[in-house]
Coordinates of C-alpha atoms in Angstrom, one line a residue:
M1 CA -17.9 -16.9 -50.5
S2 CA -16.1 -17.6 -47.2
N3 CA -14.2 -20.9 -47.0
T4 CA -14.4 -20.9 -43.2
A5 CA -15.9 -24.2 -42.1
K6 CA -18.8 -24.0 -39.8
L7 CA -18.5 -25.4 -36.3
P8 CA -20.9 -28.3 -35.5
H9 CA -23.2 -26.1 -33.5
Q10 CA -23.4 -23.6 -36.4
K11 CA -24.5 -26.2 -38.9
E12 CA -28.1 -26.2 -40.2
L13 CA -30.4 -28.8 -41.7
F14 CA -33.5 -28.0 -43.7
G15 CA -33.2 -24.3 -42.6
H16 CA -32.8 -25.1 -38.9
P17 CA -29.9 -25.7 -36.5
V18 CA -28.9 -29.4 -36.4
G19 CA -29.2 -29.1 -32.6
L20 CA -33.0 -28.9 -33.1
Y21 CA -33.0 -32.4 -34.5
V22 CA -30.8 -33.7 -31.7
L23 CA -33.4 -32.4 -29.2
F24 CA -36.2 -33.6 -31.5
F25 CA -35.1 -37.2 -31.4
T26 CA -34.2 -37.1 -27.7
E27 CA -37.7 -35.8 -26.9
M28 CA -39.3 -38.3 -29.3
W29 CA -37.9 -41.3 -27.5
E30 CA -38.6 -39.7 -24.1
R31 CA -42.2 -39.1 -25.1
F32 CA -42.4 -42.7 -26.5
S33 CA -41.5 -43.9 -23.0
Y34 CA -43.9 -41.5 -21.2
Y35 CA -46.9 -41.8 -23.5
G36 CA -46.4 -45.5 -23.8
M37 CA -46.6 -46.0 -20.1
R38 CA -49.4 -43.5 -19.7
S39 CA -51.5 -45.3 -22.3
I40 CA -51.7 -48.4 -20.1
L41 CA -51.3 -46.9 -16.6
V42 CA -55.0 -46.6 -15.7
I43 CA -56.3 -49.7 -17.3
Y44 CA -53.4 -51.6 -15.7
M45 CA -54.4 -50.3 -12.3
I46 CA -58.0 -51.4 -12.7
A47 CA -57.2 -54.8 -14.3
Q48 CA -58.0 -57.8 -12.2
A49 CA -55.9 -60.9 -11.5
S50 CA -57.8 -62.7 -14.3
D51 CA -57.2 -60.0 -16.9
K52 CA -56.3 -61.4 -20.4
N53 CA -53.0 -59.3 -20.3
G54 CA -52.0 -60.7 -16.9
P55 CA -52.7 -59.6 -13.4
G56 CA -53.2 -55.9 -12.8
L57 CA -53.3 -54.1 -9.5
G58 CA -57.1 -54.7 -9.1
W59 CA -57.9 -51.2 -8.0
T60 CA -61.2 -49.5 -8.2
E61 CA -61.7 -46.8 -10.9
L62 CA -61.9 -44.1 -8.2
E63 CA -58.5 -45.2 -6.9
A64 CA -57.0 -45.3 -10.4
Y65 CA -58.2 -41.8 -11.2
Q66 CA -56.9 -40.5 -8.0
L67 CA -53.4 -41.9 -8.6
Y68 CA -53.5 -40.9 -12.3
G69 CA -54.3 -37.3 -11.3
W70 CA -51.5 -37.1 -8.7
Y71 CA -49.0 -38.8 -11.1
V72 CA -49.7 -36.5 -14.1
M73 CA -49.6 -33.5 -11.8
L74 CA -46.3 -34.4 -10.0
V75 CA -44.6 -35.3 -13.3
Y76 CA -45.0 -31.7 -14.4
L77 CA -45.0 -30.0 -11.0
I78 CA -41.5 -31.2 -10.3
S79 CA -40.5 -29.1 -13.3
I80 CA -40.3 -26.1 -11.0
P81 CA -37.4 -27.5 -8.9
G82 CA -36.1 -29.0 -12.2
G83 CA -36.0 -25.5 -13.7
I84 CA -34.4 -24.1 -10.5
L85 CA -31.7 -26.8 -10.6
A86 CA -30.9 -25.9 -14.2
D87 CA -31.0 -22.1 -13.6
K88 CA -28.9 -22.1 -10.4
V89 CA -26.7 -25.2 -10.3
L90 CA -26.2 -27.5 -13.3
G91 CA -27.4 -25.6 -16.4
Q92 CA -30.1 -26.9 -18.7
K93 CA -27.9 -29.3 -20.7
K94 CA -26.7 -31.3 -17.7
T95 CA -30.1 -31.3 -16.0
V96 CA -31.6 -32.8 -19.2
M97 CA -28.9 -35.5 -19.0
L98 CA -29.7 -36.2 -15.4
G99 CA -33.4 -36.5 -16.2
A100 CA -32.8 -38.9 -19.0
V101 CA -30.8 -41.2 -16.7
L102 CA -33.4 -41.1 -14.0
L103 CA -36.2 -41.9 -16.6
S104 CA -34.2 -44.8 -17.9
I105 CA -34.0 -46.2 -14.4
G106 CA -37.6 -45.6 -13.6
H107 CA -39.0 -47.3 -16.7
G108 CA -36.6 -50.2 -16.1
V109 CA -37.9 -50.6 -12.5
L110 CA -41.5 -50.6 -13.7
A111 CA -40.8 -53.7 -15.8
V112 CA -40.3 -55.6 -12.5
E113 CA -43.5 -57.5 -11.4
Q114 CA -43.7 -56.2 -7.8
D115 CA -45.8 -53.6 -6.1
W116 CA -42.7 -51.8 -4.7
A117 CA -41.3 -51.6 -8.2
F118 CA -44.5 -49.9 -9.4
F119 CA -44.4 -47.0 -7.0
T120 CA -40.5 -46.8 -7.1
G121 CA -40.6 -46.6 -10.9
L122 CA -43.2 -43.9 -10.9
G123 CA -41.1 -41.9 -8.4
F124 CA -38.0 -42.1 -10.7
I125 CA -40.1 -41.1 -13.7
I126 CA -41.7 -38.1 -11.9
I127 CA -38.2 -36.7 -10.9
G128 CA -36.8 -37.5 -14.3
V129 CA -39.5 -35.7 -16.3
G130 CA -39.2 -32.8 -13.9
C131 CA -35.5 -32.5 -14.8
L132 CA -35.8 -33.1 -18.5
K133 CA -39.1 -31.6 -19.8
P134 CA -38.8 -27.8 -19.0
N135 CA -35.1 -27.6 -19.8
I136 CA -35.1 -29.3 -23.2
S137 CA -37.9 -27.0 -24.3
T138 CA -36.0 -24.0 -23.1
M139 CA -32.9 -25.2 -25.0
V140 CA -35.0 -25.3 -28.2
G141 CA -35.8 -21.6 -27.7
G142 CA -32.1 -20.9 -27.1
L143 CA -31.2 -22.2 -30.6
Y144 CA -32.7 -19.1 -32.2
K145 CA -31.8 -15.5 -31.8
K146 CA -34.3 -13.0 -30.5
G147 CA -36.8 -12.0 -33.2
D148 CA -36.0 -15.0 -35.4
I149 CA -39.2 -15.8 -37.3
R150 CA -38.1 -19.5 -37.4
R151 CA -38.7 -19.9 -33.7
D152 CA -42.4 -20.8 -33.8
K153 CA -41.7 -23.2 -36.7
G154 CA -38.8 -24.7 -34.8
F155 CA -41.2 -25.4 -31.9
S156 CA -43.7 -26.9 -34.3
I157 CA -41.1 -29.2 -35.6
F158 CA -40.0 -30.1 -32.1
Y159 CA -43.7 -30.7 -31.3
I160 CA -44.0 -33.2 -34.2
G161 CA -41.1 -35.1 -32.5
I162 CA -43.1 -35.3 -29.3
N163 CA -46.1 -36.7 -31.1
L164 CA -44.1 -39.0 -33.3
G165 CA -42.9 -40.6 -30.1
S166 CA -46.5 -40.8 -28.8
L167 CA -47.7 -42.3 -32.0
L168 CA -45.1 -45.0 -32.1
A169 CA -45.7 -45.8 -28.4
T170 CA -49.4 -46.1 -28.6
S171 CA -49.2 -48.1 -31.8
F172 CA -46.7 -50.7 -30.5
I173 CA -47.1 -50.9 -26.7
G174 CA -50.8 -52.0 -26.9
L175 CA -49.8 -54.9 -29.2
V176 CA -46.8 -55.8 -26.9
V177 CA -49.1 -55.8 -23.8
A178 CA -51.7 -57.9 -25.7
K179 CA -49.1 -60.6 -26.5
W180 CA -46.6 -60.5 -23.6
G181 CA -48.4 -58.7 -20.7
W182 CA -48.3 -55.4 -18.9
H183 CA -44.7 -55.4 -17.7
A184 CA -43.4 -56.1 -21.2
G185 CA -45.1 -52.8 -22.2
F186 CA -43.4 -51.1 -19.3
G187 CA -40.1 -52.6 -20.4
L188 CA -40.4 -51.4 -24.0
A189 CA -41.0 -47.9 -22.7
G190 CA -37.7 -48.2 -20.8
I191 CA -35.8 -49.3 -23.9
A192 CA -37.1 -46.3 -25.8
M193 CA -35.8 -44.0 -23.0
I194 CA -32.4 -45.5 -23.2
L195 CA -32.4 -44.7 -27.0
G196 CA -33.3 -41.1 -26.2
L197 CA -30.4 -40.9 -23.8
L198 CA -27.9 -42.3 -26.4
V199 CA -29.1 -39.8 -29.0
Y200 CA -28.6 -36.9 -26.5
I201 CA -25.1 -38.1 -25.6
W202 CA -24.2 -38.4 -29.3
G203 CA -25.5 -35.0 -30.2
Q204 CA -23.7 -32.9 -27.6
K205 CA -21.4 -31.3 -30.1
Y206 CA -24.4 -29.7 -31.9
I207 CA -25.7 -28.0 -28.7
T208 CA -22.5 -26.7 -27.1
H209 CA -23.8 -23.1 -27.3
V210 CA -27.1 -23.6 -25.4
G211 CA -28.1 -24.8 -22.0
N212 CA -24.8 -24.1 -20.3
K213 CA -24.2 -23.4 -16.7
M214 CA -24.5 -19.8 -15.7
S215 CA -21.3 -17.8 -16.0
L216 CA -19.6 -16.2 -13.0
E217 CA -20.5 -12.8 -14.4
D218 CA -24.2 -13.7 -14.7
K219 CA -24.1 -15.2 -11.2
K220 CA -22.9 -11.9 -9.7
S221 CA -26.0 -10.1 -11.0
D222 CA -28.3 -13.0 -10.3
V223 CA -30.7 -13.3 -7.4
S224 CA -30.7 -16.7 -5.7
I225 CA -33.9 -18.5 -4.8
G226 CA -32.8 -18.5 -1.2
E227 CA -32.4 -14.7 -1.3
L228 CA -35.8 -14.3 -2.9
F229 CA -37.4 -16.3 -0.1
N230 CA -35.3 -14.3 2.5
N231 CA -36.7 -11.1 1.0
I232 CA -40.2 -12.3 1.9
F233 CA -39.3 -11.9 5.6
K234 CA -38.3 -8.3 5.0
S235 CA -41.7 -7.5 3.6
P236 CA -44.5 -7.6 6.1
V237 CA -47.2 -7.5 3.4
H238 CA -45.7 -10.4 1.4
L239 CA -45.0 -12.4 4.5
G240 CA -48.6 -11.9 5.7
I241 CA -50.0 -13.0 2.4
M242 CA -48.0 -16.2 2.3
T243 CA -48.6 -17.0 6.0
V244 CA -52.4 -16.7 5.4
L245 CA -52.2 -18.9 2.3
I246 CA -50.2 -21.6 4.2
I247 CA -52.7 -21.6 7.1
I248 CA -55.6 -21.9 4.7
S249 CA -53.8 -24.6 2.8
L250 CA -53.1 -26.7 6.0
Y251 CA -56.7 -26.3 7.2
F252 CA -58.3 -27.1 3.9
G253 CA -56.0 -30.0 3.0
Y254 CA -56.0 -31.8 6.3
T255 CA -59.8 -31.4 6.9
K256 CA -60.6 -32.7 3.4
E257 CA -62.2 -36.2 3.4
G258 CA -60.4 -39.0 1.6
V259 CA -57.3 -41.1 1.9
D260 CA -55.3 -38.5 -0.1
H261 CA -56.1 -35.5 2.1
W262 CA -52.5 -35.3 3.2
G263 CA -51.5 -34.9 -0.5
Y264 CA -53.8 -32.0 -0.9
G265 CA -52.4 -30.3 2.2
A266 CA -48.9 -30.7 0.9
L267 CA -49.9 -29.5 -2.5
F268 CA -51.5 -26.3 -1.2
V269 CA -48.6 -25.5 1.0
F270 CA -46.2 -26.0 -1.9
L271 CA -48.4 -23.8 -4.1
S272 CA -48.4 -21.1 -1.3
L273 CA -44.6 -21.2 -1.4
V274 CA -44.6 -20.9 -5.2
I275 CA -46.9 -17.8 -4.9
G276 CA -44.5 -16.3 -2.4
L277 CA -41.6 -17.0 -4.9
L278 CA -43.5 -15.4 -7.7
M279 CA -44.2 -12.3 -5.7
M280 CA -40.5 -11.9 -5.0
I281 CA -39.6 -12.5 -8.7
Y282 CA -42.1 -9.8 -9.7
K283 CA -40.5 -7.4 -7.1
D284 CA -37.0 -8.3 -8.4
L285 CA -37.8 -7.3 -12.0
D286 CA -36.3 -3.9 -12.8
S287 CA -38.7 -2.5 -15.3
K288 CA -42.4 -2.0 -15.8
I289 CA -42.3 -3.7 -19.2
M290 CA -40.8 -6.9 -17.6
K291 CA -43.3 -6.8 -14.8
D292 CA -46.2 -6.4 -17.1
R293 CA -45.0 -9.3 -19.3
F294 CA -44.5 -11.4 -16.2
L295 CA -48.2 -10.9 -15.3
V296 CA -49.4 -11.8 -18.8
L297 CA -47.3 -14.9 -18.6
L298 CA -48.9 -15.9 -15.3
L299 CA -52.3 -15.3 -16.7
S300 CA -51.5 -17.5 -19.8
F301 CA -50.8 -20.3 -17.3
L302 CA -54.5 -20.3 -16.4
L303 CA -55.3 -21.1 -20.1
V304 CA -52.8 -23.9 -19.8
I305 CA -54.5 -25.4 -16.7
V306 CA -57.9 -25.3 -18.3
F307 CA -56.7 -26.8 -21.6
W308 CA -54.9 -29.7 -20.1
G309 CA -57.5 -30.3 -17.5
A310 CA -59.8 -31.2 -20.3
F311 CA -57.3 -32.7 -22.7
E312 CA -55.8 -35.2 -20.2
Q313 CA -59.1 -37.0 -20.0
A314 CA -57.4 -39.0 -22.9
G315 CA -55.4 -41.0 -20.4
G316 CA -58.1 -41.2 -17.7
L317 CA -61.8 -41.1 -18.3
M318 CA -61.7 -41.5 -22.1
S319 CA -59.3 -44.4 -21.8
V320 CA -61.6 -46.3 -19.4
Y321 CA -64.6 -45.4 -21.6
T322 CA -62.8 -46.8 -24.6
E323 CA -61.9 -50.0 -22.8
Q324 CA -65.3 -50.7 -21.3
K325 CA -68.0 -49.0 -23.4
T326 CA -66.7 -48.7 -27.0
D327 CA -67.2 -51.3 -29.7
R328 CA -63.5 -51.8 -30.8
M329 CA -64.0 -54.6 -33.3
L330 CA -62.7 -53.8 -36.8
F331 CA -62.7 -56.4 -39.6
G332 CA -62.9 -59.1 -37.0
M333 CA -60.0 -57.8 -34.9
L334 CA -60.2 -56.1 -31.4
I335 CA -58.2 -52.8 -31.5
P336 CA -56.2 -52.4 -28.2
T337 CA -57.3 -49.4 -26.2
P338 CA -53.9 -47.6 -26.2
M339 CA -54.1 -47.4 -30.0
F340 CA -56.9 -44.9 -29.7
Q341 CA -54.7 -42.5 -27.8
G342 CA -52.4 -42.7 -30.8
L343 CA -55.1 -41.0 -32.9
N344 CA -54.0 -37.7 -31.3
A345 CA -50.4 -38.1 -32.3
G346 CA -51.3 -39.4 -35.8
F347 CA -53.5 -36.4 -36.4
I348 CA -50.8 -34.0 -35.2
I349 CA -48.3 -35.4 -37.7
L350 CA -50.9 -35.2 -40.5
L351 CA -52.3 -31.8 -39.6
A352 CA -49.4 -29.8 -38.0
V353 CA -48.2 -28.1 -41.2
W354 CA -51.8 -27.4 -42.3
V355 CA -52.7 -25.7 -39.0
A356 CA -49.4 -23.8 -38.9
N357 CA -50.0 -22.5 -42.4
I358 CA -53.5 -21.3 -41.5
W359 CA -52.1 -19.2 -38.6
A360 CA -49.1 -18.1 -40.8
K361 CA -51.5 -16.8 -43.5
R362 CA -53.5 -14.9 -40.9
K363 CA -50.4 -13.2 -39.7
L364 CA -49.3 -12.3 -43.2
K365 CA -52.7 -10.7 -43.8
N366 CA -52.4 -8.7 -40.5
K367 CA -55.3 -10.6 -39.0
E368 CA -55.3 -11.5 -35.3
A369 CA -52.8 -14.3 -34.8
S370 CA -51.2 -13.5 -31.4
S371 CA -50.2 -16.3 -29.1
L372 CA -52.9 -15.5 -26.6
F373 CA -55.6 -15.6 -29.4
K374 CA -54.2 -18.9 -30.6
M375 CA -54.2 -20.4 -27.1
A376 CA -57.8 -19.3 -26.4
T377 CA -59.0 -20.5 -29.8
G378 CA -57.3 -23.8 -29.4
T379 CA -59.0 -24.2 -26.0
I380 CA -62.4 -23.6 -27.5
I381 CA -61.8 -26.1 -30.4
M382 CA -60.5 -28.8 -28.1
G383 CA -63.4 -28.3 -25.7
L384 CA -65.9 -28.8 -28.6
G385 CA -64.3 -32.2 -29.2
F386 CA -66.2 -33.4 -26.2
V387 CA -69.5 -32.8 -28.0
F388 CA -68.7 -36.1 -29.7
M389 CA -68.1 -37.8 -26.4
I390 CA -71.5 -36.6 -25.3
L391 CA -73.0 -38.3 -28.4
A392 CA -71.0 -41.4 -27.6
V393 CA -72.5 -41.6 -24.1
R394 CA -76.0 -41.1 -25.6
E395 CA -75.4 -44.0 -28.1
Y396 CA -74.1 -46.2 -25.3
E397 CA -77.2 -45.5 -23.1
A398 CA -79.4 -46.4 -26.1
N399 CA -77.6 -49.4 -27.5
G400 CA -75.2 -50.8 -24.8
S401 CA -72.1 -49.7 -26.8
S402 CA -70.9 -46.8 -28.8
G403 CA -69.1 -46.6 -32.1
M404 CA -65.4 -45.8 -32.6
Q405 CA -66.3 -42.8 -34.9
W406 CA -67.1 -40.6 -31.8
L407 CA -63.6 -41.2 -30.4
I408 CA -62.0 -40.5 -33.8
L409 CA -63.9 -37.2 -34.1
A410 CA -63.2 -36.2 -30.5
Y411 CA -59.5 -36.8 -30.9
L412 CA -59.5 -34.9 -34.2
F413 CA -60.9 -31.7 -32.6
H414 CA -58.6 -32.2 -29.6
T415 CA -55.6 -32.3 -32.0
I416 CA -56.6 -29.2 -33.9
G417 CA -57.0 -27.4 -30.6
E418 CA -53.7 -28.7 -29.3
L419 CA -51.9 -27.6 -32.5
S420 CA -53.3 -24.1 -32.2
S421 CA -52.4 -23.8 -28.5
S422 CA -49.6 -26.0 -27.2
P423 CA -46.6 -25.3 -29.4
V424 CA -47.4 -21.6 -29.3
S425 CA -47.6 -21.5 -25.5
L426 CA -44.2 -23.1 -25.3
S427 CA -42.8 -20.4 -27.6
F428 CA -44.7 -17.7 -25.7
V429 CA -42.9 -18.6 -22.5
T430 CA -39.5 -18.2 -24.2
K431 CA -40.5 -14.8 -25.6
L432 CA -41.8 -13.2 -22.3
A433 CA -39.9 -14.9 -19.6
P434 CA -37.1 -12.9 -17.9
A435 CA -33.8 -14.2 -19.1
K436 CA -32.4 -15.2 -15.7
Y437 CA -35.6 -17.0 -14.8
A438 CA -36.1 -18.7 -18.2
S439 CA -35.9 -22.3 -17.0
L440 CA -37.9 -21.6 -13.9
M441 CA -40.7 -20.0 -15.9
M442 CA -40.7 -23.0 -18.3
G443 CA -40.9 -25.1 -15.2
L444 CA -44.0 -23.1 -14.1
Y445 CA -45.5 -23.7 -17.5
F446 CA -45.2 -27.5 -17.1
A447 CA -46.4 -27.2 -13.5
A448 CA -49.5 -25.5 -14.9
T449 CA -49.8 -28.5 -17.3
G450 CA -49.5 -30.8 -14.3
L451 CA -52.2 -29.0 -12.4
G452 CA -54.4 -29.5 -15.4
G453 CA -53.6 -33.2 -15.2
K454 CA -54.7 -33.1 -11.5
V455 CA -58.0 -31.4 -12.6
A456 CA -58.4 -34.2 -15.2
G457 CA -58.0 -36.8 -12.4
I458 CA -60.6 -35.0 -10.2
L459 CA -63.1 -34.9 -13.1
G460 CA -62.5 -38.6 -13.6
E461 CA -63.3 -39.2 -9.9
K462 CA -66.4 -37.1 -10.2
S463 CA -67.7 -39.2 -13.1
A464 CA -68.7 -41.9 -10.7
E465 CA -70.9 -39.4 -8.9
F466 CA -72.3 -37.3 -11.7
G467 CA -71.9 -39.6 -14.7
E468 CA -69.9 -39.2 -17.9
Y469 CA -72.6 -37.2 -19.7
T470 CA -72.5 -34.5 -17.1
I471 CA -68.7 -34.4 -17.0
F472 CA -68.3 -34.2 -20.8
T473 CA -71.0 -31.5 -21.0
G474 CA -69.4 -29.4 -18.3
I475 CA -66.1 -29.6 -20.1
V476 CA -67.6 -28.3 -23.3
V477 CA -69.5 -25.4 -21.6
F478 CA -66.5 -24.3 -19.4
T479 CA -63.8 -24.4 -22.1
V480 CA -65.9 -22.5 -24.6
I481 CA -66.9 -19.7 -22.1
F482 CA -63.4 -19.4 -20.7
G483 CA -61.8 -19.2 -24.2
L484 CA -64.3 -16.5 -25.2
I485 CA -63.6 -14.4 -22.1
V486 CA -59.8 -14.5 -22.9
I487 CA -60.6 -13.3 -26.5
A488 CA -62.8 -10.5 -25.1
L489 CA -59.9 -9.3 -22.9
L490 CA -57.3 -9.7 -25.7
K491 CA -56.6 -6.0 -26.3
P492 CA -55.6 -5.1 -22.8
L493 CA -53.6 -8.3 -22.4
K494 CA -51.7 -7.6 -25.6
R495 CA -50.9 -4.1 -24.3
L496 CA -49.3 -5.6 -21.3
T497 CA -46.9 -7.6 -23.5
H498 CA -45.4 -4.3 -24.7
G499 CA -45.0 -5.5 -28.3
A500 CA -43.1 -8.7 -27.4
E501 CA -44.4 -10.2 -30.7
D502 CA -44.5 -7.0 -32.8
N503 CA -41.0 -7.2 -34.1
E504 CA -41.6 -10.8 -35.1
V505 CA -44.7 -9.8 -37.1
E506 CA -42.8 -6.9 -38.8
M507 CA -39.9 -9.3 -39.7
H508 CA -42.4 -11.8 -41.0
N509 CA -44.1 -9.2 -43.2
N510 CA -40.8 -7.9 -44.6
E511 CA -39.2 -11.2 -45.2
A512 CA -42.0 -13.6 -45.9
E513 CA -42.9 -12.8 -49.5
G514 CA -43.3 -16.3 -51.1
F515 CA -42.5 -17.8 -47.7
E516 CA -44.3 -21.2 -47.1
L517 CA -44.3 -22.8 -43.7
A518 CA -44.6 -26.2 -45.2
D519 CA -41.5 -28.3 -45.3
N520 CA -40.7 -28.7 -49.0

């Protein structure tokens, strides 16, 4: 046996690099701050001056849904420049540090009881999440060598950290708000983010080998973002496509009715530029295999948008429904609305290993268990959770209130769907993304998540016009049909991955005799 001592970044704990647990606890506290603030954001905006938790902003539900949609979208859309900043300038590790600092400032500013502080704090949080979120996830993938069967499990463990933070936040922030008011809740979220920053600083020695700034040798062979955009002007076809998209975006955005028409115009122009960037990245890839995988990755982002467009109702329409139309009395006590959002995180912690084991056993039996299949199946299961919200609406219409059991069942299905889809989609990006665009592609993944959040906000706005019953029914129908279409197209889509997951399956079959995914 060798007596050579392992360096800090080579050490393992429970079969995984110690760096995984550094990133686990950093993300846990970051998610505490994010989900804690998210759990009270909409109900704070619609709260009146006479609210029992102190004066809110007094906005209408329509205004609250609009801002919620823009906020959730921008939080993740900024992941694109956040990924570019990491890939081209700072490296992932330093960009995560910058994001943690900005988040600490943003949550601290939100604790100030002024309107300017509300918007300024949200601005800092948007930029901070954009810097931190895509890059810390990419660093998790970097902890494992190519083909390492522990990678998916590592992401599942990391995902438990995300949801442990969410569970703690939704359990405590609602109680804090009930006792000390809205801004005390925002302040607690800020304290949590500072804890995450301290954990990250302490654990630097365990992640020295991942997330570093690009070497000079890599930079010589790298294509800059500016060069990619410059190449658009050298291609009449690509330039023509992007010009048409920008013109359509400006026309549609600035002729749209509503106070936020300018926002839509800016969003569509931004997305047109992103499409131009993606065309140039595709052109820059030097093999058919990489190009095919790139296309599959972009198609998988459509699944991400659909999934989160439905799932993010938790912080919007479902949150308001819980606050206004659900009987929340239990043993003579009123349960704070944010605690219901904690059901998702609690179920994840309870069911994560069980769901992972189901998929692992399917893989060992050579049954279909590809990432795309899991994502499509997860979308269907999550969508079926809204069947219980339909039943809740029918009970409310009949009795004037609905029982908590419908929310519990809805969140249960949402959780099983999320566990089947979300951790796998994170891992899928790290498997298929071109190495030199790894952070950028992770940024695009989170941008797709953000667009899903914007869809969720739009659906919330439409509930005033069409009613909750119609919105929930529409979500069920669309998610199920969309998921089934992806499953029907699974074989050609898997061919385009060119066996990106085949080696992993082979290693799994060769090495997994007696292997159990559960943490023993």
